Short mmCIF file of C-alpha atoms and ligand atoms in Angstrom, two decimals:
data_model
loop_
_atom_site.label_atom_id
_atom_site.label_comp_id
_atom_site.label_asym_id
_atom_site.label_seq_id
_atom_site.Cartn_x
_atom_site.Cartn_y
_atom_site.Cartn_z
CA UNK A 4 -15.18 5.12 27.05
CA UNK A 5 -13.56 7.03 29.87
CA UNK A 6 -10.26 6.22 28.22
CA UNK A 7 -11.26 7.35 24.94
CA UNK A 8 -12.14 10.65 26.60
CA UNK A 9 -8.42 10.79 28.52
CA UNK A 10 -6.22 10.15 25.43
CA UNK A 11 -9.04 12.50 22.83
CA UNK A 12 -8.18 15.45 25.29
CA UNK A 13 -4.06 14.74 25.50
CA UNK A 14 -4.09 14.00 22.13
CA UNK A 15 -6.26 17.07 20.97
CA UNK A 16 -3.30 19.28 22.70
CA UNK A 17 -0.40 17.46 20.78
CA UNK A 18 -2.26 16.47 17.43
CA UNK A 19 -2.58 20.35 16.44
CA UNK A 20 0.54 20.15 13.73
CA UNK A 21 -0.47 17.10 12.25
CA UNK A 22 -3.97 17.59 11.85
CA UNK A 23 -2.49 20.33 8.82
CA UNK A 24 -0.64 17.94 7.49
CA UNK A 25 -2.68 14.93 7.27
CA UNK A 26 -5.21 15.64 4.85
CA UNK A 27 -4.73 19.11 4.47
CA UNK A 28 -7.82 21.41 4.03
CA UNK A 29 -10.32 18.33 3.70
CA UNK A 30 -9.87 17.66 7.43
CA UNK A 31 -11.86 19.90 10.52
CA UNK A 32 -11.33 19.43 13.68
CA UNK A 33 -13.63 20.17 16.80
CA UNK A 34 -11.91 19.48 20.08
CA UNK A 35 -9.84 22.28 21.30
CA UNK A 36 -6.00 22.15 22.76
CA UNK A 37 -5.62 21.09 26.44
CA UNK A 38 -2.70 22.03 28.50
CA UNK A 39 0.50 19.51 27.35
CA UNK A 40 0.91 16.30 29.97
CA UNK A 41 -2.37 17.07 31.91
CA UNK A 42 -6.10 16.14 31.25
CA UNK A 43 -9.49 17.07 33.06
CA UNK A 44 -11.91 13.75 32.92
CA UNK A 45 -15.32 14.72 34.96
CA UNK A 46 -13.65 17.00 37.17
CA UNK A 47 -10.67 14.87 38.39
CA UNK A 48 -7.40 16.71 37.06
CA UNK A 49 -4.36 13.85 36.44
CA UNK A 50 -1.22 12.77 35.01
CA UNK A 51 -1.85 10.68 32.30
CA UNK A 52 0.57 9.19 30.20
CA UNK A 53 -0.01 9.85 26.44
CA UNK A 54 -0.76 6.87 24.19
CA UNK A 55 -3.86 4.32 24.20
CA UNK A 56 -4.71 1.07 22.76
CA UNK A 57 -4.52 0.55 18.91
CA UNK A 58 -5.77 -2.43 17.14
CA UNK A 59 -3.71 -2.81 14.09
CA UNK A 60 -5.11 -5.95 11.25
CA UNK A 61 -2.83 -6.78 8.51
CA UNK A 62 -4.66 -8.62 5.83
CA UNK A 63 -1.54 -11.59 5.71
CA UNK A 64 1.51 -11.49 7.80
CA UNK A 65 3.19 -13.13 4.88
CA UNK A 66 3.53 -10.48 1.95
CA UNK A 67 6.90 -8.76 1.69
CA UNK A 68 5.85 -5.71 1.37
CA UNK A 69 3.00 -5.65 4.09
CA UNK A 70 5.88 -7.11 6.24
CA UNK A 71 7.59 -3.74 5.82
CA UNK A 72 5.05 -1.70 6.22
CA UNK A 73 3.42 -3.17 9.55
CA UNK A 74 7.03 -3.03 11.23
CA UNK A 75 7.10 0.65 10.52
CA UNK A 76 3.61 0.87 11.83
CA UNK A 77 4.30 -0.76 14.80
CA UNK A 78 7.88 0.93 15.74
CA UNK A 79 6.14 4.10 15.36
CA UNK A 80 3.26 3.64 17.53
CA UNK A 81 5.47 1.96 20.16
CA UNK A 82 7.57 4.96 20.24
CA UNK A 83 4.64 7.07 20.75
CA UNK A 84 3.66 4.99 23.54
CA UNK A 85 0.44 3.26 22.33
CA UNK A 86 -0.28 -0.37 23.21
CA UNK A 87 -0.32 -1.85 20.09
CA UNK A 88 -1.64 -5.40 18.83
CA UNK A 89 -1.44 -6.19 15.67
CA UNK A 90 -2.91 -9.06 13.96
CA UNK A 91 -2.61 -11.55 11.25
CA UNK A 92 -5.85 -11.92 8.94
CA UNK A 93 -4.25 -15.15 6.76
CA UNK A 94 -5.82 -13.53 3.63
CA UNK A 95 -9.00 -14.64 5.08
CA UNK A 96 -12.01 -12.09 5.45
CA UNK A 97 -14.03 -13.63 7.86
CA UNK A 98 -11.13 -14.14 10.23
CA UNK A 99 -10.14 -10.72 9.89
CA UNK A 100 -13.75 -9.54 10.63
CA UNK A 101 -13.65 -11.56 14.11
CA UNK A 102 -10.39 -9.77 14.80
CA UNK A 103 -12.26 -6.52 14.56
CA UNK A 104 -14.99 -7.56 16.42
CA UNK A 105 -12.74 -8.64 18.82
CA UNK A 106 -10.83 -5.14 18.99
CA UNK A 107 -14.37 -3.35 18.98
CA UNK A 108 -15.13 -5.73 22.28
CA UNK A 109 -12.17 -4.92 23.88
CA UNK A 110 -12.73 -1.03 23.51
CA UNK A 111 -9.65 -0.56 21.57
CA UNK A 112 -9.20 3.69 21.26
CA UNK A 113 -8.60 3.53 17.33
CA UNK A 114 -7.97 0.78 14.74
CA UNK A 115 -6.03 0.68 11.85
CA UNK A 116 -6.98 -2.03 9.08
CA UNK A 117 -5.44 -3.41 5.92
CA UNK A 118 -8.40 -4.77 4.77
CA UNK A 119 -8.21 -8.51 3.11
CA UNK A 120 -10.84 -7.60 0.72
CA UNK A 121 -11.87 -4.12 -0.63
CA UNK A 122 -15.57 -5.70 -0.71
CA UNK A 123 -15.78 -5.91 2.27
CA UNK A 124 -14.80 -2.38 3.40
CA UNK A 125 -18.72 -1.34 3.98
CA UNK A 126 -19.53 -3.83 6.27
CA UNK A 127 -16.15 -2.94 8.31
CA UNK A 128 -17.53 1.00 8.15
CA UNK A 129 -20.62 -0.27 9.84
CA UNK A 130 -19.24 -2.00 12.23
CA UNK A 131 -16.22 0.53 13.74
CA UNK A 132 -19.12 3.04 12.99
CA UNK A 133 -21.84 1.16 15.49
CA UNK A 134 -19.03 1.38 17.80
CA UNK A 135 -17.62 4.70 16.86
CA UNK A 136 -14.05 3.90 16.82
CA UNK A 137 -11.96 6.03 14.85
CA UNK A 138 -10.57 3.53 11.80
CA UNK A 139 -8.00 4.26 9.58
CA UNK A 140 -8.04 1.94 6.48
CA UNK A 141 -4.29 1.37 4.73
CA UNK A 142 -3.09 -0.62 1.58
CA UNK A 143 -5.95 -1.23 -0.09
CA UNK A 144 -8.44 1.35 -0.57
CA UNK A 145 -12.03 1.26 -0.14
CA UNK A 146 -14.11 3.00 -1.97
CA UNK A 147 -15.38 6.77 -1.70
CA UNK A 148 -18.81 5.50 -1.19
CA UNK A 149 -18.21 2.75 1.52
CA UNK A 150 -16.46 5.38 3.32
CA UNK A 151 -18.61 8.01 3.27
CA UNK A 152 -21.08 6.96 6.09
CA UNK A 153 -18.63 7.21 8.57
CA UNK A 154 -16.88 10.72 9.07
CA UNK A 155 -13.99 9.08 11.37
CA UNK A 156 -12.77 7.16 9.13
CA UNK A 157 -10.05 7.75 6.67
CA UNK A 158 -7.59 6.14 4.09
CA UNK A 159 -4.20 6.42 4.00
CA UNK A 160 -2.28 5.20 0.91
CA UNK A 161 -1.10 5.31 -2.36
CA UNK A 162 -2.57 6.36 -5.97
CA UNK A 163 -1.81 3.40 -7.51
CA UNK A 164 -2.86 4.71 -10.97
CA UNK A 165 0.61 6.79 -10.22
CA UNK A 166 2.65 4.04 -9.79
CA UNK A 167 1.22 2.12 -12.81
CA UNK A 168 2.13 5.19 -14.78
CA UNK A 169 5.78 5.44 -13.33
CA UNK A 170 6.28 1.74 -14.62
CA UNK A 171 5.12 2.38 -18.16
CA UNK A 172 7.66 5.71 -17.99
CA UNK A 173 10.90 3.01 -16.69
CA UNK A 174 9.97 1.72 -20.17
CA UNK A 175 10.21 4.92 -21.72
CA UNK A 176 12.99 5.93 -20.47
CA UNK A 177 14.55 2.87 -21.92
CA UNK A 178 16.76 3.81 -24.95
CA UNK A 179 14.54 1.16 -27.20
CA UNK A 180 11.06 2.80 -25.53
CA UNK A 181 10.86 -0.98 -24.97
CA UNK A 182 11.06 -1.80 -28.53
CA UNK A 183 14.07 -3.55 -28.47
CA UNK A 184 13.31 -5.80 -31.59
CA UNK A 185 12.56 -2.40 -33.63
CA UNK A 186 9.05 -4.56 -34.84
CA UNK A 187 7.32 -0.82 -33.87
CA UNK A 188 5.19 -2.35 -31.05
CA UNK A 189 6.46 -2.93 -27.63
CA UNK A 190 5.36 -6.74 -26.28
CA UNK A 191 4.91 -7.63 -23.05
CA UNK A 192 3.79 -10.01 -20.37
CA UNK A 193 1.77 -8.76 -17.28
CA UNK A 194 1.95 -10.24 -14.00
CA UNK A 195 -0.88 -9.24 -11.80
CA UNK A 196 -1.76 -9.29 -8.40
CA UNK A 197 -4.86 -10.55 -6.86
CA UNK A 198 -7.37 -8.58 -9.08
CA UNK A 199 -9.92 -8.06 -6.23
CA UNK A 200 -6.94 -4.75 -4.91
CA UNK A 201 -7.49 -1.29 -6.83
CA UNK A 202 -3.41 -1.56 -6.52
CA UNK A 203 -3.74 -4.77 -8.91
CA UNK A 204 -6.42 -3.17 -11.33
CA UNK A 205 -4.72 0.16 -11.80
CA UNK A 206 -1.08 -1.07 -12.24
CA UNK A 207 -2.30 -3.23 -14.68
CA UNK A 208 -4.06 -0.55 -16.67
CA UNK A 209 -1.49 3.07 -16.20
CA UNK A 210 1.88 1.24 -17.01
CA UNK A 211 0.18 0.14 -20.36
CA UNK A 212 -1.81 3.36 -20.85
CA UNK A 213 1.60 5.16 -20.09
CA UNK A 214 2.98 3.57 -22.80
CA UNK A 215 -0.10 3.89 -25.32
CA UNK A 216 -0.37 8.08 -24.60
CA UNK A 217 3.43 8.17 -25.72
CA UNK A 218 2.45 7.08 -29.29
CA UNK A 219 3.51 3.40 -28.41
CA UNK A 220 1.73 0.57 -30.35
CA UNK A 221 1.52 -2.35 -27.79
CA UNK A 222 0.41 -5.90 -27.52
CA UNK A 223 -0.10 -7.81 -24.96
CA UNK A 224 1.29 -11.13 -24.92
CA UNK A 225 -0.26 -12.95 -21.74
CA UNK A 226 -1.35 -11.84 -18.47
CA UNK A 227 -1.77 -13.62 -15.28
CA UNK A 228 -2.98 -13.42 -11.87
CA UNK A 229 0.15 -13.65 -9.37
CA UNK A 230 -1.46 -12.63 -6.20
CA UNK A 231 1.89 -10.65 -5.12
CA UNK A 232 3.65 -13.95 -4.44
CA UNK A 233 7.14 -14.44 -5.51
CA UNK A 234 7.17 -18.23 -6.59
CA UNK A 235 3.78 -17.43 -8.33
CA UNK A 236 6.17 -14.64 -10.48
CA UNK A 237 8.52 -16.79 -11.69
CA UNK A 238 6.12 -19.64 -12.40
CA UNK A 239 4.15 -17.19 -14.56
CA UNK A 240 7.32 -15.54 -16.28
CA UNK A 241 8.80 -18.96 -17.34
CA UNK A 242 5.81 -20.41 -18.71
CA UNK A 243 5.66 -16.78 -21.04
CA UNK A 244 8.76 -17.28 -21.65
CA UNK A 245 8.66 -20.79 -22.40
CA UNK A 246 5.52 -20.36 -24.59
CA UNK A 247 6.57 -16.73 -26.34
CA UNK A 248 10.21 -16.76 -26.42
CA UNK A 249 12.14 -13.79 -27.92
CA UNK A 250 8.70 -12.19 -28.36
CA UNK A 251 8.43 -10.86 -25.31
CA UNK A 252 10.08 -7.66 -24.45
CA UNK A 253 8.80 -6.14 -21.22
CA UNK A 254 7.42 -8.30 -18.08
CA UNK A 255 5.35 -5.72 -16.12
CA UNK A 256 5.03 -6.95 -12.78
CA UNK A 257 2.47 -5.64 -10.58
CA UNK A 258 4.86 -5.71 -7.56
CA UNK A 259 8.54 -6.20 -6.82
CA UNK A 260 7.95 -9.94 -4.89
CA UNK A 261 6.30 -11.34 -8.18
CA UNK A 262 8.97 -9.57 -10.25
CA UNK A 263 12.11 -11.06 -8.22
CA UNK A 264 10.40 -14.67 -9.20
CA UNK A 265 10.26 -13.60 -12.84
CA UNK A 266 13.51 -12.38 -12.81
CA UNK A 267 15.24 -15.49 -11.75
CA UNK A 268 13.12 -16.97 -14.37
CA UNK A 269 14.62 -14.07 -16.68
CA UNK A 270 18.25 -15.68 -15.67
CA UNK A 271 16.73 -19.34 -16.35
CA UNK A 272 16.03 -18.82 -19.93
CA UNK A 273 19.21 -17.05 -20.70
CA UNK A 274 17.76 -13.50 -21.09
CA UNK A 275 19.93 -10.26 -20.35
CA UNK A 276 17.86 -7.83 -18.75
CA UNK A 277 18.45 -4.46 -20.38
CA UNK A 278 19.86 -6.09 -23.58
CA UNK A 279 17.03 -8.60 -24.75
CA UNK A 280 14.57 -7.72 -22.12
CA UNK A 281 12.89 -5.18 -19.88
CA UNK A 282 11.29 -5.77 -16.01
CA UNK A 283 10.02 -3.45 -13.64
CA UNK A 284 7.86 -4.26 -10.80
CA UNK A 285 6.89 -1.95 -7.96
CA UNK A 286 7.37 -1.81 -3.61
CA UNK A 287 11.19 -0.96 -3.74
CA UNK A 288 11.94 -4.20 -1.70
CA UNK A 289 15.78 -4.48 -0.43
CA UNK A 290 16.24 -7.12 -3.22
CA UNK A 291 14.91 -5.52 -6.01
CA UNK A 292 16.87 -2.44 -4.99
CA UNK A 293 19.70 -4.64 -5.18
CA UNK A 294 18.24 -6.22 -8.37
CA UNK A 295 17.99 -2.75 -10.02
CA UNK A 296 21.81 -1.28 -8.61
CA UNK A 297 23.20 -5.06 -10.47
CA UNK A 298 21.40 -4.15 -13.74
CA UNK A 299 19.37 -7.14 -13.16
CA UNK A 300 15.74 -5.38 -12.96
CA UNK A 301 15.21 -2.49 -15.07
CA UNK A 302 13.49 -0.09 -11.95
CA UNK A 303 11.08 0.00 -9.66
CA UNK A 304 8.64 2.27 -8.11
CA UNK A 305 9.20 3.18 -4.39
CA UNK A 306 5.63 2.44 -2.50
CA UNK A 307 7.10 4.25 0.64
CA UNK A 308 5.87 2.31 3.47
CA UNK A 309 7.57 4.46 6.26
CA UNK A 310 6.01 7.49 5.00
CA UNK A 311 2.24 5.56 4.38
CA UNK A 312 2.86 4.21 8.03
CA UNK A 313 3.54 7.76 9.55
CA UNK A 314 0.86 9.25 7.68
CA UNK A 315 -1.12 6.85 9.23
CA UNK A 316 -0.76 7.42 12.55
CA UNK A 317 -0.61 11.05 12.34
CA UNK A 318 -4.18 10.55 10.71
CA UNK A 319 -5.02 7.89 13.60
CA UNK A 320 -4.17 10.88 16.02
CA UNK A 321 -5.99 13.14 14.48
CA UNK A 322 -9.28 11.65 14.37
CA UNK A 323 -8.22 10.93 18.39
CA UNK A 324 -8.05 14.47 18.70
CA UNK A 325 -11.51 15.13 17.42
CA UNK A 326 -10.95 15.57 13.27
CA UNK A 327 -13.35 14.52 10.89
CA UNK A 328 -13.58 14.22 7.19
CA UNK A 329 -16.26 15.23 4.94
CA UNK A 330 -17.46 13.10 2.29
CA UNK A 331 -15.38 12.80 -0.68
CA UNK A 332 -12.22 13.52 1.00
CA UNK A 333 -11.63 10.49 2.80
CA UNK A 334 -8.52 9.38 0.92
CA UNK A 335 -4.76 10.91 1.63
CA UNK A 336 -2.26 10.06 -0.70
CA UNK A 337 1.66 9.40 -0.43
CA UNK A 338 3.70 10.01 -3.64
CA UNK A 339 5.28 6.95 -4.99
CA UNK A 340 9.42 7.29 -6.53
CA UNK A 341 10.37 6.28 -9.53
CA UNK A 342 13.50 3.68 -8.90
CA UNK A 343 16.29 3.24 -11.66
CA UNK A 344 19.88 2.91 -11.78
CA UNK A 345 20.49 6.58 -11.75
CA UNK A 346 18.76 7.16 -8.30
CA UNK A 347 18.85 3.81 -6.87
CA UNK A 348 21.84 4.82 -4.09
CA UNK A 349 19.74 7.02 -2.22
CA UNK A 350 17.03 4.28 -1.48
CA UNK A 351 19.65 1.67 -0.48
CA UNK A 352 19.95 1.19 3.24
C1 BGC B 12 2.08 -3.84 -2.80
C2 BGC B 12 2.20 -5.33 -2.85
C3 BGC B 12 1.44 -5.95 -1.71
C4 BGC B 12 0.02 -5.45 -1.70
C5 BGC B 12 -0.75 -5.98 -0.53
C6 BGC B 12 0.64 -3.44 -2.76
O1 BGC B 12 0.53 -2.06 -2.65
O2 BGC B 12 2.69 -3.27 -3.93
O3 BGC B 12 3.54 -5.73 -2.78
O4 BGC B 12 1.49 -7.35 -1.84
O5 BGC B 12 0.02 -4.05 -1.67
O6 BGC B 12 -2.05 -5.48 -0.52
#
């Protein structure tokens, strides 16, 4: 508790900057600056170092994407000087609960949590609540209402209806609007992740709705739960392709690790993308960067990870340094990129 108290003071002189940045207006905050490398606990004036301890869960270590992001995370706070632990929740919910409970027991100053399920995001308020440790959820978004008991806790992500909508405009942009047998519908496959993620859900629906506001006729061909896995991608794409051949002209992939698998399935059944065949997936991975520079994928959407990851932190210190956020306003959003050939240089490392 005392500890809390050291690193809400220090941070309260340092976090002033951020706190405008990190949810704008929505945010207020209620401790006032202390002098820079000094704090005042009970009377005793010291030195303290900044930083504290953070309690990072991941909902799977293995996801390429997450992989990304929770390096980033954990650079960051390092740099800063927090003591970071971050934990593996091997997509299972009940684990990842303990792991909280765990942090909570340990007195952790703040906690930031990629939740394995959404569902579960109200019983996770509760509990960093009945502890009152500032929690900043990532990824996967909880909802407005399973947030709103708790003003010190925040979410830091994307809108995923944006990137949905930036894949439907790759097919656009397309010189056959993804038409490419002129049969005045565009036909496609959709490879989903695990449905239970707002990231899945919306994906799913913008790229298609994208499509449908531009005058497109559409129909949907098949579409399957991939979970974000990569062999689960190209499992899915070559049994489409194996059961709808030449009939399908666009395989919307909900993320870039299922849409690598369904591109080497893509290569398997002799298809040309950009000639016979359309695929866009999202995450901006390396390989899919690469896969989109080679002609091989037709774009991607850039789900920045390094910005989500400072964004979270600079959230994480402000709710250190006393902010709070009202009801309704508990979600700050990161722009996705749209990814094509054109652009694709200035994401490559
Ligand atoms: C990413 C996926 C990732 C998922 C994990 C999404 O935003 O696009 O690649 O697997 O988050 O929750």
């Amino acid at each position: 508790m005392k500890k809390r108290k050291v690193l809400a003071t220090i941070l309260g002189s340092c976090m002033v900057l951020s706190l405008a940045a990190c949810g704008g207006g929505t945010a207020t905050t209620s401790t006032p600056p202390a002098p820079t490398g000094s704090a005042v606990v009970e009377g005793i004036e010291s030195q303290v170092p900044a930083g504290g301890t953070v309690g990072v869960c991941i909902y799977k270590f293995d996801d390429n994407f997450m992989t990304t992001y929770r390096t980033a995370l954990e650079t960051i706070l390092k740099d800063k000087g927090y003591e970071v632990t971050v934990v593996d929740g091997n997509n299972d919910q009940a684990k990842q609960t303990e792991q909280i409970n765990t942090f909570i027991a340990q007195g952790v100053d703040a906690l930031i949590i990629n939740p394995v399920m959404t569902s579960a995001a109200s019983s996770i308020v509760n509990l960093v609540q009945t502890a009152d440790i500032p929690t900043v959820f990532i990824n996967r978004e909880p909802t407005a209402e399973d947030m709103a008991s708790y003003n010190k806790c925040v979410y830091v992500g994307c809108d995923a209806a944006q990137s949905g909508t930036f894949q439907g405009e790759l097919i656009l942009e397309t010189e056959t609007k993804g038409d490419i047998n002129g049969d005045g519908k565009v036909s496609y496959i959709m490879i989903q992740g695990d449905p239970e993620n707002i990231d899945a859900k919306l994906r799913t629906e913008y790229s298609v709705k994208a499509l449908t506001d531009a005058g497109m006729e559409v129909e949907q061909l098949n579409l399957t739960r991939g979970d974000w896995d990569q062999n689960k991608g190209q499992e899915i794409c070559a049994n489409d392709l194996a059961q709808f051949g030449d009939k399908v002209e666009v395989v919307f992939s909900n993320n870039d690790s299922m849409a690598l698998g369904a591109m080497e399935a893509i290569k398997t059944a002799g298809r040309t993308v950009g000639k016979d065949i359309y695929i866009v997936g999202v995450d901006a991975l390396d390989a899919a960067l690469d896969a989109v520079k080679a002609g091989e994928m037709t774009g991607t959407v850039l789900n920045d990870a390094q910005s989500q990851a400072e964004k979270a932190v600079e959230c994480m210190e402000g709710l250190l340094g006393g902010t709070t956020y009202a009801e309704g306003e508990q979600s700050i959003y990161v722009d996705y990129v749209k990814v094509t050939s054109d652009n694709v240089a200035e994401f490559i490392k």
